[in-house]
Coordinates of N, CA and C in Angstrom, one line a residue:
M1 N 91.3 25.8 119.7 CA 91.7 24.7 118.9 C 92.7 23.8 119.7
Q2 N 93.3 24.4 120.7 CA 94.2 23.6 121.5 C 93.4 22.6 122.3
S3 N 92.1 22.7 122.4 CA 91.3 21.9 123.3 C 91.6 20.5 123.1
F4 N 91.7 20.2 121.9 CA 92.0 18.9 121.4 C 92.6 18.0 122.5
S5 N 94.0 18.0 122.5 CA 94.7 17.1 123.2 C 94.6 17.4 124.7
V6 N 94.7 18.6 125.0 CA 94.7 19.0 126.4 C 93.5 18.4 127.1
A7 N 92.4 18.8 126.6 CA 91.3 18.4 127.3 C 91.3 16.9 127.5
L8 N 91.6 16.1 126.5 CA 91.6 14.7 126.5 C 92.5 14.2 127.6
I9 N 93.6 14.6 127.6 CA 94.6 14.1 128.6 C 94.1 14.3 130.0
A10 N 93.7 15.5 130.2 CA 93.3 15.8 131.6 C 92.1 14.9 132.0
A11 N 91.3 14.8 131.1 CA 90.1 14.0 131.4 C 90.5 12.6 131.8
A12 N 91.5 12.0 131.0 CA 91.9 10.7 131.3 C 92.5 10.6 132.7
L13 N 93.2 11.6 133.1 CA 93.8 11.6 134.4 C 92.7 11.5 135.5
G14 N 91.7 12.4 135.3 CA 90.7 12.4 136.2 C 89.9 11.1 136.3
L15 N 89.9 10.4 135.2 CA 89.2 9.2 135.2 C 89.5 8.3 136.3
G16 N 90.8 8.1 136.6 CA 91.2 7.1 137.6 C 91.1 7.7 138.9
A17 N 90.8 9.0 139.1 CA 91.0 9.6 140.3 C 89.9 9.3 141.4
A18 N 88.7 9.5 141.1 CA 87.8 9.4 142.2 C 87.0 8.1 142.2
G19 N 87.5 7.1 141.7 CA 86.8 5.9 141.4 C 86.7 4.9 142.5
A20 N 86.9 3.6 142.1 CA 86.8 2.5 143.0 C 87.9 2.4 144.0
A21 N 87.6 1.7 145.1 CA 88.5 1.6 146.2 C 89.7 0.7 145.7
Q22 N 90.9 1.3 145.9 CA 92.1 0.6 145.5 C 93.2 0.9 146.6
A23 N 93.9 -0.1 146.9 CA 95.0 0.1 147.9 C 96.3 0.5 147.3
A24 N 96.5 0.2 146.0 CA 97.7 0.4 145.3 C 97.4 1.2 144.0
P25 N 98.5 1.8 143.4 CA 98.2 2.4 142.1 C 97.7 1.5 141.1
A26 N 96.8 2.0 140.3 CA 96.2 1.2 139.2 C 96.5 1.9 137.9
T27 N 96.6 1.2 136.8 CA 96.8 1.8 135.5 C 95.5 1.6 134.7
Y28 N 95.1 2.7 134.0 CA 93.9 2.7 133.1 C 94.3 3.1 131.7
K29 N 93.8 2.4 130.8 CA 94.1 2.6 129.4 C 92.9 3.4 128.7
I30 N 93.2 4.5 128.1 CA 92.1 5.3 127.4 C 91.4 4.5 126.4
D31 N 90.1 4.5 126.4 CA 89.3 3.8 125.4 C 88.9 4.7 124.3
D32 N 89.5 4.4 123.1 CA 89.3 5.3 122.0 C 87.9 5.4 121.5
D33 N 87.0 4.4 121.8 CA 85.6 4.5 121.4 C 84.8 5.5 122.2
H34 N 85.3 5.9 123.4 CA 84.6 6.8 124.2 C 85.4 8.0 124.6
T35 N 86.4 8.3 123.8 CA 87.3 9.4 124.2 C 87.5 10.3 122.9
Y36 N 87.3 11.6 123.1 CA 87.7 12.6 122.1 C 87.8 14.0 122.7
A37 N 88.5 14.8 122.0 CA 88.7 16.2 122.4 C 88.0 17.1 121.4
T38 N 87.5 18.3 121.9 CA 86.9 19.2 121.0 C 87.5 20.6 121.2
F39 N 87.2 21.5 120.3 CA 87.5 22.9 120.5 C 86.4 23.7 119.9
A40 N 86.2 24.9 120.4 CA 85.3 25.9 119.9 C 85.9 27.3 119.9
I41 N 85.8 28.0 118.8 CA 86.3 29.4 118.7 C 85.4 30.3 117.9
D42 N 85.2 31.5 118.4 CA 84.3 32.4 117.8 C 84.8 32.7 116.4
H43 N 83.9 32.9 115.4 CA 84.3 33.2 114.1 C 83.7 34.5 113.7
F44 N 84.5 35.6 114.0 CA 84.1 37.0 113.7 C 82.8 37.4 114.3
G45 N 82.4 36.8 115.4 CA 81.1 37.2 116.0 C 79.9 36.7 115.2
A46 N 80.1 36.0 114.1 CA 78.9 35.5 113.3 C 78.5 34.1 113.6
S47 N 79.5 33.3 114.0 CA 79.2 31.9 114.2 C 80.3 31.3 115.2
V48 N 80.3 30.1 115.4 CA 81.3 29.4 116.2 C 81.9 28.2 115.5
N49 N 83.2 28.2 115.2 CA 83.8 27.1 114.6 C 84.1 26.0 115.6
R50 N 83.6 24.8 115.4 CA 83.8 23.7 116.3 C 84.4 22.5 115.5
A51 N 85.2 21.7 116.2 CA 85.7 20.4 115.6 C 86.1 19.5 116.8
R52 N 86.4 18.3 116.4 CA 86.8 17.3 117.4 C 87.9 16.5 116.9
F53 N 88.7 15.9 117.8 CA 89.8 15.0 117.4 C 89.4 13.6 117.9
D54 N 89.3 12.6 117.0 CA 88.7 11.3 117.4 C 89.8 10.3 117.8
T55 N 91.0 10.5 117.4 CA 92.0 9.5 117.8 C 92.9 10.0 119.0
V56 N 92.6 9.4 120.1 CA 93.3 9.8 121.4 C 93.8 8.5 122.0
T57 N 95.0 8.5 122.4 CA 95.6 7.3 123.1 C 96.3 7.8 124.4
G58 N 96.5 6.9 125.3 CA 97.2 7.2 126.5 C 96.9 6.4 127.7
T59 N 97.5 6.7 128.8 CA 97.3 5.9 130.0 C 97.2 6.9 131.2
V60 N 96.5 6.4 132.2 CA 96.4 7.1 133.5 C 96.9 6.1 134.6
Q61 N 97.7 6.6 135.5 CA 98.0 5.9 136.7 C 97.4 6.6 137.9
F62 N 96.7 5.8 138.8 CA 96.1 6.5 139.9 C 96.2 5.6 141.2
D63 N 96.5 6.3 142.2 CA 96.6 5.7 143.6 C 95.5 6.4 144.4
K64 N 94.4 5.8 144.6 CA 93.2 6.4 145.3 C 93.6 6.7 146.7
A65 N 94.3 5.8 147.4 CA 94.6 6.0 148.8 C 95.5 7.3 149.0
A66 N 96.4 7.5 148.1 CA 97.3 8.6 148.2 C 96.7 9.8 147.5
K67 N 95.6 9.7 146.8 CA 95.0 10.8 146.0 C 96.1 11.4 145.1
A68 N 96.8 10.5 144.4 CA 97.8 10.9 143.5 C 97.7 10.1 142.1
G69 N 98.2 10.7 141.1 CA 98.1 10.1 139.8 C 99.0 10.7 138.8
K70 N 99.0 10.1 137.6 CA 99.8 10.6 136.4 C 98.9 10.4 135.2
I71 N 99.1 11.2 134.2 CA 98.4 11.0 133.0 C 99.3 11.4 131.8
D72 N 99.1 10.6 130.7 CA 99.9 10.9 129.5 C 99.0 10.6 128.3
V73 N 98.6 11.7 127.6 CA 97.6 11.5 126.5 C 98.1 12.1 125.3
T74 N 97.9 11.4 124.2 CA 98.4 11.9 122.9 C 97.2 12.0 121.9
V75 N 97.1 13.1 121.2 CA 96.0 13.3 120.2 C 96.6 13.3 118.8
D76 N 96.0 12.6 117.9 CA 96.4 12.6 116.5 C 95.8 13.8 115.8
V77 N 96.6 14.7 115.4 CA 96.0 16.0 114.8 C 95.2 15.7 113.5
K78 N 95.7 14.6 112.7 CA 95.0 14.3 111.5 C 93.6 13.7 111.7
S79 N 93.3 13.4 113.0 CA 91.9 12.8 113.2 C 90.9 13.9 113.4
V80 N 91.2 15.2 113.1 CA 90.3 16.3 113.3 C 89.1 16.1 112.4
Y81 N 87.9 16.4 113.0 CA 86.7 16.2 112.2 C 85.7 17.4 112.5
S82 N 85.4 18.2 111.5 CA 84.5 19.3 111.7 C 83.2 19.2 111.0
G83 N 83.1 18.1 110.2 CA 81.9 18.0 109.4 C 82.1 18.5 108.0
S84 N 83.2 19.1 107.7 CA 83.6 19.7 106.4 C 85.0 19.3 106.0
K85 N 85.1 18.5 104.9 CA 86.4 18.1 104.5 C 87.3 19.3 104.2
G86 N 86.8 20.3 103.6 CA 87.6 21.5 103.3 C 88.1 22.2 104.6
F87 N 87.3 22.3 105.6 CA 87.7 22.9 106.9 C 88.7 22.0 107.6
D88 N 88.5 20.7 107.5 CA 89.4 19.8 108.2 C 90.8 19.9 107.6
K89 N 90.9 20.1 106.2 CA 92.1 20.3 105.5 C 92.8 21.6 106.0
H90 N 92.0 22.6 106.1 CA 92.5 23.9 106.5 C 93.0 23.9 107.9
L91 N 92.4 23.2 108.8 CA 92.8 23.0 110.2 C 94.2 22.3 110.3
Q92 N 94.4 21.5 109.4 CA 95.7 20.7 109.4 C 96.9 21.5 108.7
A93 N 96.5 22.7 108.1 CA 97.5 23.5 107.4 C 98.6 24.0 108.3
A94 N 99.7 24.5 107.7 CA 100.8 25.1 108.4 C 100.5 26.2 109.4
D95 N 99.5 27.0 109.0 CA 99.2 28.2 109.8 C 98.3 27.9 111.0
L96 N 97.8 26.6 111.1 CA 97.0 26.2 112.2 C 97.7 25.1 113.0
F97 N 97.1 23.8 112.8 CA 97.7 22.7 113.6 C 99.0 22.1 113.0
D98 N 99.3 22.5 111.7 CA 100.5 22.1 111.1 C 100.8 20.6 111.2
A99 N 99.8 19.8 110.8 CA 99.8 18.4 110.9 C 101.0 17.7 110.3
A100 N 101.5 18.2 109.2 CA 102.7 17.6 108.5 C 103.9 17.7 109.4
K101 N 104.1 18.8 110.1 CA 105.3 19.0 110.9 C 105.1 18.5 112.4
H102 N 103.8 18.7 112.8 CA 103.5 18.3 114.2 C 102.3 17.4 114.2
P103 N 102.4 16.2 113.9 CA 101.3 15.3 113.8 C 100.5 14.9 115.1
T104 N 101.1 15.2 116.2 CA 100.4 14.9 117.5 C 100.4 16.1 118.4
M105 N 99.5 16.1 119.4 CA 99.5 17.0 120.5 C 99.6 16.1 121.7
R106 N 100.1 16.6 122.8 CA 100.3 15.7 124.0 C 100.0 16.5 125.3
F107 N 99.3 15.9 126.2 CA 99.0 16.5 127.5 C 99.5 15.5 128.6
V108 N 100.3 16.1 129.5 CA 101.0 15.3 130.5 C 100.7 15.9 131.9
S109 N 100.3 15.2 132.8 CA 100.1 15.7 134.2 C 100.5 14.7 135.2
D110 N 101.1 15.2 136.3 CA 101.5 14.3 137.4 C 100.8 14.7 138.7
K111 N 99.7 15.4 138.6 CA 99.0 15.9 139.8 C 97.5 15.9 139.5
L112 N 96.7 15.4 140.5 CA 95.3 15.6 140.5 C 94.9 16.4 141.6
V113 N 93.9 17.3 141.4 CA 93.5 18.2 142.5 C 92.1 17.7 142.9
L114 N 92.0 17.2 144.2 CA 90.7 16.7 144.7 C 90.2 17.5 145.9
Q115 N 88.9 17.7 146.0 CA 88.3 18.2 147.2 C 87.6 17.1 147.8
G116 N 88.1 16.5 148.9 CA 87.6 15.3 149.4 C 87.9 14.2 148.4
D117 N 86.8 13.5 148.0 CA 87.0 12.4 147.0 C 86.6 12.9 145.6
K118 N 86.3 14.2 145.5 CA 85.8 14.8 144.2 C 87.0 15.4 143.4
L119 N 87.2 14.9 142.2 CA 88.2 15.5 141.3 C 87.7 16.8 140.8
V120 N 88.5 17.9 141.0 CA 88.0 19.2 140.6 C 88.9 19.8 139.4
E121 N 90.2 19.4 139.4 CA 90.9 19.9 138.2 C 92.2 19.0 138.0
V122 N 92.7 19.2 136.8 CA 93.9 18.4 136.5 C 94.9 19.4 135.8
P123 N 95.9 19.9 136.6 CA 97.0 20.7 136.0 C 98.0 19.9 135.3
G124 N 98.4 20.4 134.1 CA 99.4 19.7 133.3 C 100.1 20.5 132.3
Q125 N 100.8 19.9 131.4 CA 101.5 20.6 130.3 C 101.0 20.1 129.0
L126 N 100.7 21.1 128.1 CA 100.2 20.8 126.8 C 101.3 21.1 125.8
T127 N 101.6 20.1 125.0 CA 102.6 20.3 123.9 C 101.8 20.4 122.6
L128 N 101.9 21.5 121.9 CA 101.3 21.8 120.6 C 102.2 22.6 119.8
L129 N 102.3 22.3 118.5 CA 103.2 23.0 117.6 C 104.6 23.0 118.1
G130 N 105.0 22.0 118.8 CA 106.4 21.9 119.3 C 106.7 22.7 120.5
Q131 N 105.7 23.4 121.1 CA 105.8 24.2 122.3 C 105.0 23.6 123.4
T132 N 105.6 23.7 124.6 CA 104.9 23.2 125.8 C 104.6 24.3 126.8
H133 N 103.3 24.4 127.2 CA 102.9 25.4 128.2 C 101.9 24.7 129.2
P134 N 101.8 25.3 130.4 CA 100.8 24.8 131.3 C 99.3 25.0 130.9
V135 N 98.5 24.0 131.2 CA 97.1 24.1 131.1 C 96.4 23.4 132.2
T136 N 95.4 23.9 132.8 CA 94.7 23.3 133.9 C 93.3 23.0 133.4
L137 N 92.9 21.7 133.4 CA 91.6 21.3 133.0 C 90.6 21.2 134.2
K138 N 89.5 21.8 134.1 CA 88.4 21.8 135.1 C 87.6 20.6 134.9
A139 N 87.4 19.8 136.0 CA 86.5 18.6 135.9 C 85.1 19.0 136.1
N140 N 84.3 18.9 135.0 CA 82.8 19.2 135.1 C 82.1 18.1 135.8
Q141 N 82.5 16.8 135.6 CA 81.9 15.7 136.2 C 82.9 14.5 136.0
F142 N 82.8 13.5 136.9 CA 83.7 12.4 136.9 C 83.1 11.3 137.8
A143 N 83.2 10.0 137.3 CA 82.8 8.9 138.0 C 83.4 7.6 137.5
C144 N 83.5 6.6 138.4 CA 84.0 5.3 138.1 C 82.8 4.3 138.3
Y145 N 82.8 3.2 137.5 CA 81.8 2.2 137.6 C 82.3 0.9 137.1
S146 N 81.6 -0.2 137.4 CA 82.0 -1.5 136.8 C 81.3 -1.6 135.5
N147 N 82.2 -1.7 134.4 CA 81.7 -1.8 133.0 C 81.3 -3.2 132.7
P148 N 80.1 -3.5 132.4 CA 79.7 -4.9 132.2 C 80.2 -5.5 130.8
L149 N 80.4 -4.6 129.9 CA 80.9 -5.1 128.6 C 82.5 -5.3 128.6
A150 N 83.2 -4.4 129.2 CA 84.6 -4.5 129.3 C 85.0 -5.4 130.4
K151 N 84.1 -5.7 131.3 CA 84.4 -6.6 132.5 C 85.5 -6.1 133.3
T152 N 85.6 -4.8 133.5 CA 86.6 -4.2 134.4 C 86.0 -2.8 134.8
E153 N 86.8 -2.2 135.7 CA 86.4 -0.9 136.2 C 86.6 0.1 135.1
A154 N 85.7 1.0 134.9 CA 85.8 2.1 133.9 C 85.7 3.4 134.7
C155 N 86.5 4.4 134.3 CA 86.3 5.8 134.9 C 86.2 6.7 133.7
G156 N 85.4 7.7 133.9 CA 85.2 8.7 132.8 C 84.9 10.1 133.4
G157 N 85.1 11.1 132.5 CA 84.8 12.4 132.9 C 84.7 13.4 131.8
D158 N 84.3 14.6 132.1 CA 84.1 15.6 131.1 C 84.9 16.8 131.7
F159 N 85.8 17.3 130.9 CA 86.8 18.4 131.3 C 86.8 19.5 130.3
E160 N 87.2 20.7 130.8 CA 87.3 21.9 129.9 C 88.3 22.9 130.4
A161 N 88.7 23.7 129.5 CA 89.6 24.8 129.8 C 89.5 25.9 128.6
V162 N 89.9 27.1 128.9 CA 90.0 28.1 127.9 C 91.5 28.5 127.8
I163 N 92.0 28.4 126.6 CA 93.4 28.7 126.4 C 93.6 29.8 125.4
D164 N 94.8 30.4 125.5 CA 95.2 31.5 124.5 C 96.0 30.7 123.5
R165 N 95.5 30.5 122.3 CA 96.2 29.7 121.3 C 97.6 30.4 120.8
T166 N 97.7 31.7 121.0 CA 98.9 32.3 120.6 C 100.1 32.0 121.4
Q167 N 99.8 31.5 122.6 CA 101.0 31.0 123.5 C 101.7 29.9 122.8
W168 N 101.1 29.1 122.0 CA 101.7 28.0 121.2 C 102.1 28.4 119.8
G169 N 102.0 29.7 119.5 CA 102.4 30.2 118.2 C 101.3 30.0 117.1
M170 N 100.1 29.8 117.5 CA 99.0 29.6 116.6 C 98.3 31.0 116.4
N171 N 98.9 31.8 115.5 CA 98.4 33.2 115.4 C 97.5 33.5 114.2
A172 N 97.1 32.4 113.5 CA 96.4 32.6 112.3 C 95.1 33.5 112.5
M173 N 95.0 34.5 111.6 CA 93.9 35.5 111.5 C 93.7 36.3 112.8
V174 N 94.6 36.3 113.7 CA 94.4 37.2 114.9 C 94.4 38.6 114.5
D175 N 95.3 39.0 113.5 CA 95.3 40.4 113.1 C 94.1 40.8 112.3
M176 N 93.2 39.8 111.9 CA 92.0 40.1 111.2 C 90.8 40.1 112.1
G177 N 91.0 39.8 113.4 CA 89.9 39.9 114.4 C 89.5 38.5 114.9
M178 N 90.1 37.4 114.5 CA 89.8 36.1 115.1 C 90.3 36.1 116.5
P179 N 89.6 35.7 117.5 CA 90.0 35.7 118.9 C 91.2 34.8 119.2
K180 N 91.9 35.1 120.2 CA 93.0 34.2 120.7 C 92.5 33.1 121.5
N181 N 91.4 33.3 122.3 CA 90.9 32.3 123.2 C 90.1 31.3 122.6
V182 N 90.4 30.0 123.0 CA 89.7 28.8 122.4 C 89.2 28.0 123.6
K183 N 88.0 27.6 123.5 CA 87.4 26.7 124.6 C 87.8 25.2 124.1
I184 N 88.4 24.5 125.0 CA 88.7 23.1 124.7 C 87.9 22.2 125.7
T185 N 87.5 21.1 125.2 CA 86.8 20.1 126.1 C 87.3 18.7 125.8
A186 N 87.2 17.9 126.8 CA 87.6 16.5 126.6 C 86.6 15.6 127.3
T187 N 86.2 14.6 126.5 CA 85.3 13.6 127.1 C 86.2 12.3 127.1
I188 N 86.4 11.7 128.2 CA 87.3 10.6 128.3 C 86.7 9.5 129.1
E189 N 87.1 8.3 128.7 CA 86.7 7.1 129.5 C 88.0 6.2 129.3
A190 N 88.3 5.5 130.5 CA 89.5 4.6 130.5 C 89.1 3.4 131.3
F191 N 89.8 2.3 130.9 CA 89.5 1.0 131.5 C 90.7 0.5 132.3
K192 N 90.4 0.0 133.5 CA 91.5 -0.5 134.4 C 92.1 -1.7 133.7
Q193 N 93.5 -1.7 133.8 CA 94.2 -2.8 133.1 C 94.5 -3.9 134.2

């Protein structure tokens, strides 16, 4: 369930990483129409609960020559969408994402890990339920291109991680057999400013 913000943020960072030739740091703004975070968690071995967070904002700074960058991504917890209004409401409850007390999740990274020009991972810090812990997002794919509609460079990628939700104090139903591990993914696209 933590996949939400984490994945999103990391993805955004990777966006600016392996892209167009630049001599100086560039800033990219996350495009909310092409960015979202998801999570998947086993449901007692019978099915898999999945949902996504549709409202993600943030920026990425990237210096291609130095192979360095920063990312700061925020996810609106109330933007969760599972396809079921009842489940969405449950996900926002105090025993899970606690949207009333913690309306956002945030992923921040100041490091990109590249092998040559290929972005491979984005280590950072995920803040969820008021607690901050390290999370490293694996880059499944990443590319930059000239976007004809936005008329600027766009960078995008697909990122994932598996996290232990109890590190952030999300312990709901663990004692009943629900797993601690949650797969999070982030699909991100950002436009050069």
